[in-house]
Amino acid sequence: MYTAITFIAFTAFVAFYSWFKLRKEKLDSKDGYFLGGRSLTGVVIAGSMLLTNISTEHLIGMNGSSYKNGFIIIAWEVTSALALVVAAIYFVPKYLKMGLTTIPEYLEKRFDSTTRTLVALFLMVSFIVTLLPIVLYTGAINIESIFNISEVLEVSKEEGLWITVICIGVLGSIYAIFGGLKAVAISDTINGYGLLIGGLAIPIIALFSIGDGNLFDGLSKVYNHSPEKFNVIGAKDSVLPFEVLFTGLIINQLYFWSMNQTIIQRALGAKNLVEAQKGLLFTGVLKILVPIIIILPGVIAFYYFGDSLYENQDMIYPELVKKVLPIGFVGVFAAIIMGAVLSTFNSVLNSAATIFSIDVFKRHFGKNASDKKLVRIGKITSTVLAIFAILVAPMVANAPDGLYQLLQQLNGIFFIPIASIMLAGFFLKNISAIAAKVALLVGLMFYILTTFIFKVDIHFVHIWGIEFVLNVVVMFLVSYFYPNHKATIEEGEDYVEMKQWKYTKPMAIMLCVVTVVIYVILGTN
């Protein structure tokens, strides 16, 4: 009962605080609803970016993977810092200068309207097929496990998960539909820092317990029990070979942190460039620290449970939480986990609504639509997508390599083709619009065929790298026969203040150095 009370109290506090901060906001305008009125600060941007990225697919998926594979999966996290440096110095200043609301808007300016529509539709499908269902399902696993909902309601485990999925989906939809980006960002900030504190508490309490009151003795015992789990250099046949850092992984990271609407929308809503760069670089710092929350607990769990849960690795984190947390704190932590689920879920819904309203509806069905109508269409879009996600969520169960690995495999369907034409648009001025469209379709078919149909025996991240090179070659060939005749994008007037943050370069250098040092220290293990 105490667990349930603390869970409800914390969840209610976040909801009340979000409402209180929003009660005087103008949410019926395009910028107000979709970009938070272009008023977001660095702290809010960082908190929202972190929690949009870190959800239960990380807490459950990555801890489950590290329980089985060890620290080699740290590459997913620490290399993000390098991509955030590039985003802060190069991409986001350009986006803010152009006054973008969505990433597909850039593609129309650089290529043509059809490319913009194609990418918008790609993104909509990716939200429904990949991210939303996995976020909902991993959230349901955690909440069901902590509260034993199936036992309380006297239903089967599967029915308990369905009920939990529906409840989380409905609650997350309310934030996104009625509050827009500002509501999402405010709730994210509270939950984001709550996740940092609560997430850090799990390994710290566990290590104190293992070390009989001494944190470092506990860490030493965990290390000596299985030192191979602390190695960050993945073998060629491992779940994440070290070589992938130099092939497809860097392309994926650049896309995710510089071109992914769900993430970058927070920076597009910044009040000025200084706040955008602060937010991006502070997120880089958090991403370097976050393995303590989403990788170390999995390795600690191996110390406790051995290989007894290898067949069901996605249950390892809920089991660890129940083992190490005092009963009084379980409810608060469950509320933080719920916040992480809601954050990613409602962030994706808001981004999907933004893309559909601005990139599809306004351009093809309502060229003269008012801001109020666009906001209404955005709310309808969020509602429809939420229903689809709830229906699809339970279908992602029993992924053979864990849910996080499944998420990354599915993301490759859409991320790499879009990344290739975005990067070509920025750096290769001779690439034509028809070349971009052909590359999108070629990349899509190549990845589906090699990964899911013929199942080529090459790691899927290497396939990302091969796909990227293939797409670039295709774009060069098509552009040779169908040259680019579109003029270079002209810089318009500044939409926000474009003065650079004075600590951008020192912070960027620090993040790059720390990333390399992590691999040097842990790579010699």
Short mmCIF file of C-alpha atoms in Angstrom, two decimals:
data_model
loop_
_atom_site.label_atom_id
_atom_site.label_comp_id
_atom_site.label_asym_id
_atom_site.label_seq_id
_atom_site.Cartn_x
_atom_site.Cartn_y
_atom_site.Cartn_z
CA MET A 1 0.00 0.00 0.00
CA TYR A 2 2.82 2.43 0.92
CA THR A 3 4.45 1.74 -2.46
CA ALA A 4 1.22 2.63 -4.28
CA ILE A 5 0.73 5.82 -2.24
CA THR A 6 4.25 7.15 -2.93
CA PHE A 7 3.85 6.24 -6.62
CA ILE A 8 0.57 8.16 -6.93
CA ALA A 9 1.90 11.12 -4.91
CA PHE A 10 4.99 11.65 -7.08
CA THR A 11 3.07 11.18 -10.34
CA ALA A 12 0.43 13.65 -9.18
CA PHE A 13 3.11 16.19 -8.17
CA VAL A 14 4.65 16.12 -11.67
CA ALA A 15 1.23 16.55 -13.28
CA PHE A 16 0.29 19.44 -10.97
CA TYR A 17 3.62 21.22 -11.44
CA SER A 18 3.35 20.92 -15.24
CA TRP A 19 -0.19 22.34 -15.16
CA PHE A 20 0.87 25.18 -12.84
CA LYS A 21 3.74 26.22 -15.13
CA LEU A 22 1.51 26.03 -18.22
CA ARG A 23 -1.66 27.67 -16.94
CA LYS A 24 -0.87 31.05 -18.56
CA GLU A 25 0.84 29.74 -21.70
CA LYS A 26 -0.57 30.44 -25.18
CA LEU A 27 -0.90 26.90 -26.57
CA ASP A 28 -3.16 27.56 -29.57
CA SER A 29 -0.39 28.99 -31.80
CA LYS A 30 1.95 26.90 -33.97
CA ASP A 31 5.14 27.95 -32.13
CA GLY A 32 3.41 27.83 -28.75
CA TYR A 33 2.16 24.25 -29.14
CA PHE A 34 4.88 22.63 -31.25
CA LEU A 35 7.99 24.56 -30.09
CA GLY A 36 7.14 25.66 -26.56
CA GLY A 37 6.89 29.27 -27.74
CA ARG A 38 10.62 29.21 -28.65
CA SER A 39 11.34 29.87 -24.96
CA LEU A 40 13.16 26.75 -23.72
CA THR A 41 16.33 27.17 -21.63
CA GLY A 42 19.45 25.01 -21.59
CA VAL A 43 18.54 23.17 -18.37
CA VAL A 44 15.04 22.34 -19.67
CA ILE A 45 16.42 21.29 -23.08
CA ALA A 46 19.02 18.97 -21.49
CA GLY A 47 16.53 17.43 -19.06
CA SER A 48 13.98 16.90 -21.81
CA MET A 49 16.53 15.53 -24.30
CA LEU A 50 17.89 13.09 -21.74
CA LEU A 51 14.50 11.77 -20.70
CA THR A 52 13.21 11.65 -24.27
CA ASN A 53 16.21 9.45 -25.03
CA ILE A 54 16.52 7.48 -21.78
CA SER A 55 13.37 5.54 -21.08
CA THR A 56 12.51 2.03 -20.03
CA GLU A 57 13.85 0.62 -23.29
CA HIS A 58 17.22 1.71 -21.84
CA LEU A 59 16.62 0.85 -18.18
CA ILE A 60 15.26 -2.57 -19.10
CA GLY A 61 16.84 -3.18 -22.50
CA MET A 62 20.39 -1.97 -21.87
CA ASN A 63 20.65 -3.33 -18.33
CA GLY A 64 19.35 -6.63 -19.68
CA SER A 65 21.98 -6.53 -22.40
CA SER A 66 24.83 -5.57 -20.03
CA TYR A 67 23.77 -8.38 -17.67
CA LYS A 68 24.42 -10.75 -20.56
CA ASN A 69 27.16 -8.95 -22.53
CA GLY A 70 28.87 -6.56 -20.10
CA PHE A 71 30.16 -3.03 -20.76
CA ILE A 72 30.79 -3.47 -24.50
CA ILE A 73 27.39 -1.85 -25.15
CA ILE A 74 28.65 1.41 -23.60
CA ALA A 75 29.37 2.59 -27.16
CA TRP A 76 25.66 3.36 -27.63
CA GLU A 77 25.95 5.98 -24.89
CA VAL A 78 29.39 7.59 -24.74
CA THR A 79 29.70 8.12 -28.51
CA SER A 80 26.51 10.18 -28.27
CA ALA A 81 28.64 12.92 -26.67
CA LEU A 82 30.64 13.27 -29.91
CA ALA A 83 27.46 13.59 -31.97
CA LEU A 84 26.07 16.20 -29.56
CA VAL A 85 29.26 18.25 -30.03
CA VAL A 86 28.69 18.23 -33.81
CA ALA A 87 25.03 19.14 -33.31
CA ALA A 88 25.90 22.08 -31.03
CA ILE A 89 28.64 23.51 -33.26
CA TYR A 90 27.32 22.83 -36.75
CA PHE A 91 23.74 21.62 -37.21
CA VAL A 92 21.62 23.46 -34.63
CA PRO A 93 22.99 26.94 -35.50
CA LYS A 94 21.90 26.30 -39.08
CA TYR A 95 18.46 25.04 -38.04
CA LEU A 96 17.84 28.06 -35.80
CA LYS A 97 19.07 30.43 -38.51
CA MET A 98 16.47 28.94 -40.88
CA GLY A 99 13.70 29.10 -38.24
CA LEU A 100 12.80 25.43 -38.72
CA THR A 101 9.89 23.79 -36.93
CA THR A 102 10.59 20.33 -38.36
CA ILE A 103 13.61 18.60 -39.92
CA PRO A 104 11.67 17.71 -43.11
CA GLU A 105 11.27 21.48 -43.67
CA TYR A 106 15.01 21.62 -44.35
CA LEU A 107 14.69 18.89 -46.99
CA GLU A 108 12.20 20.99 -48.95
CA LYS A 109 14.53 23.99 -48.82
CA ARG A 110 17.47 21.86 -49.96
CA PHE A 111 15.78 19.36 -52.33
CA ASP A 112 12.03 19.58 -53.03
CA SER A 113 8.59 19.18 -51.50
CA THR A 114 8.27 15.49 -52.44
CA THR A 115 11.46 14.64 -50.52
CA ARG A 116 10.05 16.47 -47.52
CA THR A 117 6.78 14.52 -47.68
CA LEU A 118 8.53 11.17 -48.15
CA VAL A 119 10.75 11.69 -45.11
CA ALA A 120 7.78 12.92 -43.05
CA LEU A 121 5.91 9.72 -43.88
CA PHE A 122 9.03 7.61 -43.15
CA LEU A 123 9.23 9.20 -39.72
CA MET A 124 5.54 8.69 -38.98
CA VAL A 125 5.80 4.98 -39.82
CA SER A 126 9.00 4.62 -37.75
CA PHE A 127 7.26 6.10 -34.70
CA ILE A 128 4.37 3.62 -34.96
CA VAL A 129 6.41 0.53 -35.86
CA THR A 130 9.49 0.94 -33.66
CA LEU A 131 9.80 3.42 -30.83
CA LEU A 132 6.28 3.87 -29.40
CA PRO A 133 5.41 0.16 -28.99
CA ILE A 134 8.78 -0.76 -27.44
CA VAL A 135 8.67 2.18 -25.01
CA LEU A 136 5.15 1.21 -23.92
CA TYR A 137 5.96 -2.47 -23.55
CA THR A 138 9.17 -1.99 -21.56
CA GLY A 139 7.35 0.46 -19.30
CA ALA A 140 4.58 -2.06 -18.76
CA ILE A 141 7.14 -4.78 -17.84
CA ASN A 142 8.60 -2.55 -15.14
CA ILE A 143 5.33 -1.35 -13.64
CA GLU A 144 3.72 -4.82 -13.79
CA SER A 145 6.77 -6.38 -12.13
CA ILE A 146 7.02 -3.79 -9.32
CA PHE A 147 3.30 -3.72 -8.47
CA ASN A 148 2.38 -7.31 -9.46
CA ILE A 149 -0.65 -5.90 -11.25
CA SER A 150 -1.66 -9.30 -12.67
CA GLU A 151 -1.82 -10.78 -9.15
CA VAL A 152 -3.67 -7.79 -7.69
CA LEU A 153 -6.30 -7.89 -10.47
CA GLU A 154 -6.28 -11.72 -10.52
CA VAL A 155 -5.58 -11.90 -14.25
CA SER A 156 -2.86 -13.59 -16.31
CA LYS A 157 0.57 -11.99 -16.73
CA GLU A 158 -0.24 -11.20 -20.36
CA GLU A 159 -3.53 -9.52 -19.44
CA GLY A 160 -1.75 -7.56 -16.70
CA LEU A 161 0.74 -6.25 -19.27
CA TRP A 162 -2.08 -5.26 -21.64
CA ILE A 163 -3.86 -3.33 -18.89
CA THR A 164 -0.61 -1.57 -17.92
CA VAL A 165 0.17 -0.69 -21.56
CA ILE A 166 -3.28 0.90 -21.95
CA CYS A 167 -2.96 2.93 -18.72
CA ILE A 168 0.51 4.22 -19.61
CA GLY A 169 -0.57 5.01 -23.17
CA VAL A 170 -3.61 7.00 -22.06
CA LEU A 171 -1.71 8.96 -19.40
CA GLY A 172 1.17 9.77 -21.76
CA SER A 173 -1.24 10.90 -24.45
CA ILE A 174 -2.83 13.44 -22.10
CA TYR A 175 0.46 15.32 -21.68
CA ALA A 176 1.25 15.40 -25.40
CA ILE A 177 -2.27 16.13 -26.64
CA PHE A 178 -3.30 18.85 -24.23
CA GLY A 179 -0.01 20.48 -23.25
CA GLY A 180 2.18 20.45 -26.38
CA LEU A 181 5.98 20.59 -26.26
CA LYS A 182 6.14 22.90 -23.22
CA ALA A 183 4.18 20.41 -21.06
CA VAL A 184 6.36 17.60 -22.32
CA ALA A 185 9.57 19.54 -21.62
CA ILE A 186 8.53 20.67 -18.12
CA SER A 187 7.45 17.20 -16.98
CA ASP A 188 10.60 15.77 -18.61
CA THR A 189 12.84 18.08 -16.61
CA ILE A 190 11.42 16.95 -13.25
CA ASN A 191 11.34 13.29 -14.22
CA GLY A 192 14.76 13.53 -15.91
CA TYR A 193 16.57 14.66 -12.83
CA GLY A 194 14.45 12.31 -10.74
CA LEU A 195 15.63 9.50 -13.01
CA LEU A 196 19.26 10.53 -12.51
CA ILE A 197 18.89 10.52 -8.73
CA GLY A 198 16.74 7.38 -8.52
CA GLY A 199 18.74 5.58 -11.19
CA LEU A 200 22.01 6.31 -9.39
CA ALA A 201 20.51 5.07 -6.12
CA ILE A 202 20.10 1.50 -7.48
CA PRO A 203 23.80 0.72 -8.16
CA ILE A 204 24.99 2.78 -5.15
CA ILE A 205 22.72 0.96 -2.66
CA ALA A 206 23.62 -2.38 -4.26
CA LEU A 207 27.37 -1.72 -4.07
CA PHE A 208 27.15 -0.54 -0.45
CA SER A 209 25.29 -3.74 0.38
CA ILE A 210 27.76 -5.97 -1.50
CA GLY A 211 30.73 -4.16 0.09
CA ASP A 212 29.29 -4.31 3.65
CA GLY A 213 28.99 -0.53 3.81
CA ASN A 214 31.93 0.33 1.56
CA LEU A 215 31.04 1.40 -1.99
CA PHE A 216 34.46 0.70 -3.48
CA ASP A 217 34.75 -2.70 -1.81
CA GLY A 218 31.40 -3.53 -3.38
CA LEU A 219 32.59 -2.43 -6.82
CA SER A 220 35.80 -4.43 -6.34
CA LYS A 221 33.80 -7.57 -5.47
CA VAL A 222 31.58 -7.15 -8.54
CA TYR A 223 34.65 -6.62 -10.74
CA ASN A 224 36.56 -9.62 -9.34
CA HIS A 225 33.47 -11.80 -9.74
CA SER A 226 33.40 -11.23 -13.52
CA PRO A 227 36.16 -8.87 -14.80
CA GLU A 228 35.30 -9.74 -18.42
CA LYS A 229 31.99 -7.88 -17.98
CA PHE A 230 33.89 -4.57 -17.62
CA ASN A 231 35.64 -4.77 -20.99
CA VAL A 232 34.42 -2.17 -23.53
CA ILE A 233 36.13 -3.65 -26.59
CA GLY A 234 33.60 -5.97 -28.22
CA ALA A 235 34.86 -9.03 -30.14
CA LYS A 236 33.83 -9.55 -33.78
CA ASP A 237 31.16 -12.09 -32.81
CA SER A 238 29.82 -10.06 -29.85
CA VAL A 239 26.55 -8.17 -29.62
CA LEU A 240 28.44 -4.93 -30.45
CA PRO A 241 31.87 -5.40 -32.07
CA PHE A 242 34.37 -2.58 -31.47
CA GLU A 243 34.76 -2.02 -35.23
CA VAL A 244 31.16 -0.78 -35.56
CA LEU A 245 32.24 2.49 -33.89
CA PHE A 246 33.94 3.39 -37.16
CA THR A 247 31.25 2.17 -39.59
CA GLY A 248 27.52 2.52 -39.03
CA LEU A 249 27.43 3.60 -35.39
CA ILE A 250 28.79 7.11 -35.95
CA ILE A 251 26.26 7.68 -38.78
CA ASN A 252 23.44 6.55 -36.50
CA GLN A 253 24.63 8.81 -33.67
CA LEU A 254 24.92 11.82 -35.96
CA TYR A 255 21.39 11.22 -37.20
CA PHE A 256 19.91 10.61 -33.76
CA TRP A 257 21.37 13.68 -32.05
CA SER A 258 21.51 16.11 -34.99
CA MET A 259 18.60 15.23 -37.29
CA ASN A 260 16.04 13.24 -35.31
CA GLN A 261 12.88 15.34 -34.89
CA THR A 262 11.98 13.81 -31.52
CA ILE A 263 15.30 14.86 -30.01
CA ILE A 264 16.25 18.01 -31.88
CA GLN A 265 12.79 19.60 -31.50
CA ARG A 266 13.83 20.65 -27.99
CA ALA A 267 16.76 22.64 -29.42
CA LEU A 268 14.51 24.12 -32.12
CA GLY A 269 12.37 25.49 -29.28
CA ALA A 270 15.34 27.24 -27.60
CA LYS A 271 14.99 30.94 -26.76
CA ASN A 272 18.39 31.59 -28.40
CA LEU A 273 21.51 29.81 -29.69
CA VAL A 274 23.29 30.11 -26.32
CA GLU A 275 20.54 28.11 -24.58
CA ALA A 276 20.42 25.54 -27.41
CA GLN A 277 24.18 24.93 -27.19
CA LYS A 278 24.09 24.77 -23.39
CA GLY A 279 21.32 22.18 -23.58
CA LEU A 280 23.07 20.03 -26.20
CA LEU A 281 26.47 20.02 -24.49
CA PHE A 282 25.05 19.45 -21.01
CA THR A 283 23.16 16.48 -22.52
CA GLY A 284 26.58 15.23 -23.72
CA VAL A 285 27.87 15.35 -20.13
CA LEU A 286 24.81 13.43 -18.91
CA LYS A 287 25.22 10.79 -21.64
CA ILE A 288 28.76 10.05 -20.42
CA LEU A 289 27.47 9.63 -16.85
CA VAL A 290 24.35 7.66 -17.77
CA PRO A 291 26.04 4.21 -18.13
CA ILE A 292 26.18 4.17 -14.32
CA ILE A 293 22.37 3.97 -14.45
CA ILE A 294 21.70 1.85 -17.53
CA ILE A 295 24.72 -0.48 -17.80
CA LEU A 296 26.38 -0.93 -14.39
CA PRO A 297 23.18 -2.28 -12.71
CA GLY A 298 23.04 -5.09 -15.26
CA VAL A 299 26.59 -6.16 -14.38
CA ILE A 300 25.75 -5.92 -10.65
CA ALA A 301 22.71 -8.12 -11.34
CA PHE A 302 25.05 -10.76 -12.78
CA TYR A 303 26.85 -10.77 -9.42
CA TYR A 304 23.53 -11.38 -7.64
CA PHE A 305 21.75 -13.74 -10.02
CA GLY A 306 24.50 -15.36 -12.12
CA ASP A 307 23.22 -16.62 -15.48
CA SER A 308 19.86 -17.78 -14.09
CA LEU A 309 17.95 -15.12 -16.06
CA TYR A 310 19.87 -15.35 -19.36
CA GLU A 311 16.76 -16.62 -21.11
CA ASN A 312 14.73 -13.65 -19.89
CA GLN A 313 17.25 -10.79 -19.73
CA ASP A 314 14.62 -8.05 -19.99
CA MET A 315 13.32 -8.96 -16.51
CA ILE A 316 16.70 -8.39 -14.84
CA TYR A 317 16.30 -4.69 -13.98
CA PRO A 318 12.89 -4.96 -12.26
CA GLU A 319 14.24 -7.90 -10.25
CA LEU A 320 17.29 -5.88 -9.18
CA VAL A 321 15.12 -2.89 -8.17
CA LYS A 322 12.97 -5.09 -5.96
CA LYS A 323 16.05 -6.72 -4.43
CA VAL A 324 18.05 -3.61 -3.46
CA LEU A 325 15.55 -0.79 -2.86
CA PRO A 326 13.97 -0.35 0.58
CA ILE A 327 10.20 -0.89 0.30
CA GLY A 328 9.44 2.76 1.03
CA PHE A 329 11.38 3.95 -2.00
CA VAL A 330 10.00 1.45 -4.53
CA GLY A 331 6.87 3.53 -5.16
CA VAL A 332 8.83 6.73 -5.81
CA PHE A 333 11.20 4.91 -8.15
CA ALA A 334 8.28 3.30 -9.95
CA ALA A 335 6.85 6.81 -10.45
CA ILE A 336 10.20 7.97 -11.87
CA ILE A 337 10.20 4.99 -14.23
CA MET A 338 6.65 5.86 -15.21
CA GLY A 339 7.87 9.41 -15.86
CA ALA A 340 10.63 8.07 -18.11
CA VAL A 341 8.09 6.06 -20.10
CA LEU A 342 5.67 8.97 -20.35
CA SER A 343 8.48 11.30 -21.36
CA THR A 344 9.62 9.31 -24.37
CA PHE A 345 6.07 8.35 -25.30
CA ASN A 346 4.64 11.86 -25.18
CA SER A 347 7.76 13.36 -26.79
CA VAL A 348 7.40 11.05 -29.78
CA LEU A 349 3.68 11.79 -29.99
CA ASN A 350 4.38 15.54 -29.96
CA SER A 351 7.03 15.21 -32.66
CA ALA A 352 4.75 13.03 -34.79
CA ALA A 353 1.95 15.57 -34.42
CA THR A 354 4.34 18.37 -35.40
CA ILE A 355 5.57 16.53 -38.50
CA PHE A 356 2.10 15.52 -39.68
CA SER A 357 0.54 18.95 -39.08
CA ILE A 358 3.36 21.02 -40.61
CA ASP A 359 4.88 18.69 -43.22
CA VAL A 360 1.85 16.73 -44.44
CA PHE A 361 -1.48 18.36 -43.58
CA LYS A 362 -0.57 22.02 -44.11
CA ARG A 363 1.22 21.33 -47.39
CA HIS A 364 -1.25 18.93 -48.98
CA PHE A 365 -4.65 19.46 -47.37
CA GLY A 366 -4.75 22.88 -45.74
CA LYS A 367 -2.32 25.38 -47.23
CA ASN A 368 -4.22 28.25 -45.59
CA ALA A 369 -4.96 26.47 -42.32
CA SER A 370 -4.85 28.68 -39.24
CA ASP A 371 -2.56 27.97 -36.30
CA LYS A 372 -5.57 26.81 -34.25
CA LYS A 373 -6.52 24.29 -36.92
CA LEU A 374 -2.94 22.97 -37.14
CA VAL A 375 -2.90 22.52 -33.36
CA ARG A 376 -6.23 20.66 -33.55
CA ILE A 377 -4.88 18.39 -36.31
CA GLY A 378 -1.80 17.76 -34.16
CA LYS A 379 -3.99 16.65 -31.25
CA ILE A 380 -5.98 14.28 -33.48
CA THR A 381 -2.73 12.84 -34.89
CA SER A 382 -1.37 12.20 -31.38
CA THR A 383 -4.60 10.43 -30.41
CA VAL A 384 -4.59 8.13 -33.45
CA LEU A 385 -0.89 7.25 -33.06
CA ALA A 386 -1.33 6.54 -29.35
CA ILE A 387 -4.13 4.04 -30.11
CA PHE A 388 -1.98 2.30 -32.76
CA ALA A 389 0.99 2.11 -30.38
CA ILE A 390 -1.13 0.60 -27.59
CA LEU A 391 -2.42 -2.09 -29.97
CA VAL A 392 1.05 -2.96 -31.33
CA ALA A 393 3.02 -2.82 -28.04
CA PRO A 394 2.56 -6.43 -26.80
CA MET A 395 3.73 -7.77 -30.19
CA VAL A 396 7.37 -6.84 -29.46
CA ALA A 397 7.73 -9.39 -26.62
CA ASN A 398 10.40 -12.12 -26.65
CA ALA A 399 13.01 -10.34 -28.81
CA PRO A 400 15.89 -12.88 -29.03
CA ASP A 401 18.71 -10.37 -28.34
CA GLY A 402 16.67 -8.18 -26.01
CA LEU A 403 14.36 -5.25 -26.62
CA TYR A 404 17.08 -2.60 -26.93
CA GLN A 405 18.84 -4.55 -29.68
CA LEU A 406 15.49 -5.01 -31.46
CA LEU A 407 14.83 -1.27 -31.23
CA GLN A 408 18.18 -0.45 -32.82
CA GLN A 409 17.67 -3.00 -35.60
CA LEU A 410 14.26 -1.55 -36.44
CA ASN A 411 15.55 2.03 -36.27
CA GLY A 412 18.03 1.24 -39.03
CA ILE A 413 15.16 0.81 -41.49
CA PHE A 414 14.50 4.55 -41.45
CA PHE A 415 17.40 6.34 -39.73
CA ILE A 416 20.24 5.55 -42.14
CA PRO A 417 18.41 6.45 -45.41
CA ILE A 418 17.30 9.77 -43.88
CA ALA A 419 20.76 10.44 -42.42
CA SER A 420 22.39 9.84 -45.81
CA ILE A 421 20.27 12.40 -47.65
CA MET A 422 20.49 14.91 -44.79
CA LEU A 423 24.29 14.72 -44.72
CA ALA A 424 24.42 14.86 -48.53
CA GLY A 425 22.18 17.92 -48.42
CA PHE A 426 24.53 19.73 -46.06
CA PHE A 427 27.91 18.70 -47.46
CA LEU A 428 27.44 17.69 -51.12
CA LYS A 429 25.99 20.65 -53.03
CA ASN A 430 25.73 18.78 -56.35
CA ILE A 431 23.29 16.12 -55.11
CA SER A 432 19.90 16.54 -56.81
CA ALA A 433 16.39 16.06 -55.46
CA ILE A 434 15.69 12.98 -57.58
CA ALA A 435 18.97 11.45 -56.35
CA ALA A 436 17.87 11.94 -52.74
CA LYS A 437 14.51 10.23 -53.40
CA VAL A 438 16.13 7.27 -55.17
CA ALA A 439 18.67 6.88 -52.32
CA LEU A 440 15.86 6.87 -49.74
CA LEU A 441 14.12 3.96 -51.45
CA VAL A 442 17.32 2.05 -52.31
CA GLY A 443 18.56 2.32 -48.71
CA LEU A 444 15.21 1.23 -47.32
CA MET A 445 15.02 -1.89 -49.55
CA PHE A 446 18.71 -2.78 -49.06
CA TYR A 447 18.44 -2.77 -45.26
CA ILE A 448 15.16 -4.72 -45.11
CA LEU A 449 16.47 -7.35 -47.54
CA THR A 450 19.87 -7.84 -45.85
CA THR A 451 18.67 -7.69 -42.23
CA PHE A 452 15.20 -9.22 -42.11
CA ILE A 453 14.68 -11.31 -45.28
CA PHE A 454 18.02 -12.83 -46.36
CA LYS A 455 19.60 -12.22 -42.92
CA VAL A 456 23.13 -11.61 -44.16
CA ASP A 457 25.76 -12.73 -41.61
CA ILE A 458 27.12 -9.24 -40.99
CA HIS A 459 26.43 -7.22 -37.85
CA PHE A 460 23.51 -4.89 -38.49
CA VAL A 461 25.55 -1.80 -37.50
CA HIS A 462 28.10 -2.69 -40.20
CA ILE A 463 25.16 -2.96 -42.59
CA TRP A 464 24.29 0.63 -41.63
CA GLY A 465 27.75 1.69 -42.75
CA ILE A 466 27.50 -0.27 -46.02
CA GLU A 467 24.04 1.16 -46.63
CA PHE A 468 25.30 4.70 -46.08
CA VAL A 469 28.12 4.27 -48.61
CA LEU A 470 25.69 2.65 -51.07
CA ASN A 471 23.27 5.57 -50.70
CA VAL A 472 26.03 8.12 -51.34
CA VAL A 473 27.18 6.22 -54.45
CA VAL A 474 23.58 6.06 -55.71
CA MET A 475 23.16 9.81 -55.15
CA PHE A 476 26.36 10.61 -57.08
CA LEU A 477 25.32 8.37 -59.99
CA VAL A 478 21.76 9.68 -60.24
CA SER A 479 22.94 13.29 -59.86
CA TYR A 480 25.34 12.75 -62.78
CA PHE A 481 22.41 11.94 -65.08
CA TYR A 482 19.89 14.25 -63.36
CA PRO A 483 21.96 17.23 -62.14
CA ASN A 484 20.99 19.57 -59.34
CA HIS A 485 19.60 22.89 -60.60
CA LYS A 486 18.33 24.23 -57.27
CA ALA A 487 19.98 27.34 -55.89
CA THR A 488 21.85 27.24 -52.58
CA ILE A 489 19.68 27.91 -49.51
CA GLU A 490 19.77 31.60 -48.65
CA GLU A 491 20.15 32.67 -45.06
CA GLY A 492 17.12 34.62 -43.82
CA GLU A 493 16.71 36.95 -40.89
CA ASP A 494 17.47 35.59 -37.41
CA TYR A 495 14.44 33.99 -35.71
CA VAL A 496 16.24 33.95 -32.36
CA GLU A 497 19.43 35.58 -31.07
CA MET A 498 22.34 33.78 -32.77
CA LYS A 499 25.23 34.70 -30.46
CA GLN A 500 27.41 31.63 -29.65
CA TRP A 501 27.77 30.36 -26.07
CA LYS A 502 31.28 31.32 -24.92
CA TYR A 503 31.97 27.87 -23.39
CA THR A 504 30.94 25.87 -26.47
CA LYS A 505 34.47 25.01 -27.65
CA PRO A 506 35.96 24.18 -24.19
CA MET A 507 32.96 21.96 -23.41
CA ALA A 508 33.21 20.28 -26.82
CA ILE A 509 36.94 19.52 -26.37
CA MET A 510 36.31 18.18 -22.85
CA LEU A 511 33.57 15.81 -24.07
CA CYS A 512 35.75 14.46 -26.89
CA VAL A 513 38.72 13.89 -24.54
CA VAL A 514 36.60 12.14 -21.88
CA THR A 515 35.07 9.83 -24.49
CA VAL A 516 38.52 8.74 -25.71
CA VAL A 517 39.81 8.33 -22.13
CA ILE A 518 36.91 5.99 -21.26
CA TYR A 519 37.94 3.66 -24.08
CA VAL A 520 41.64 3.89 -23.21
CA ILE A 521 41.05 3.04 -19.52
CA LEU A 522 38.34 0.38 -19.87
CA GLY A 523 39.75 -0.94 -23.15
CA THR A 524 42.93 -2.08 -21.43
CA ASN A 525 40.93 -4.14 -18.94
#
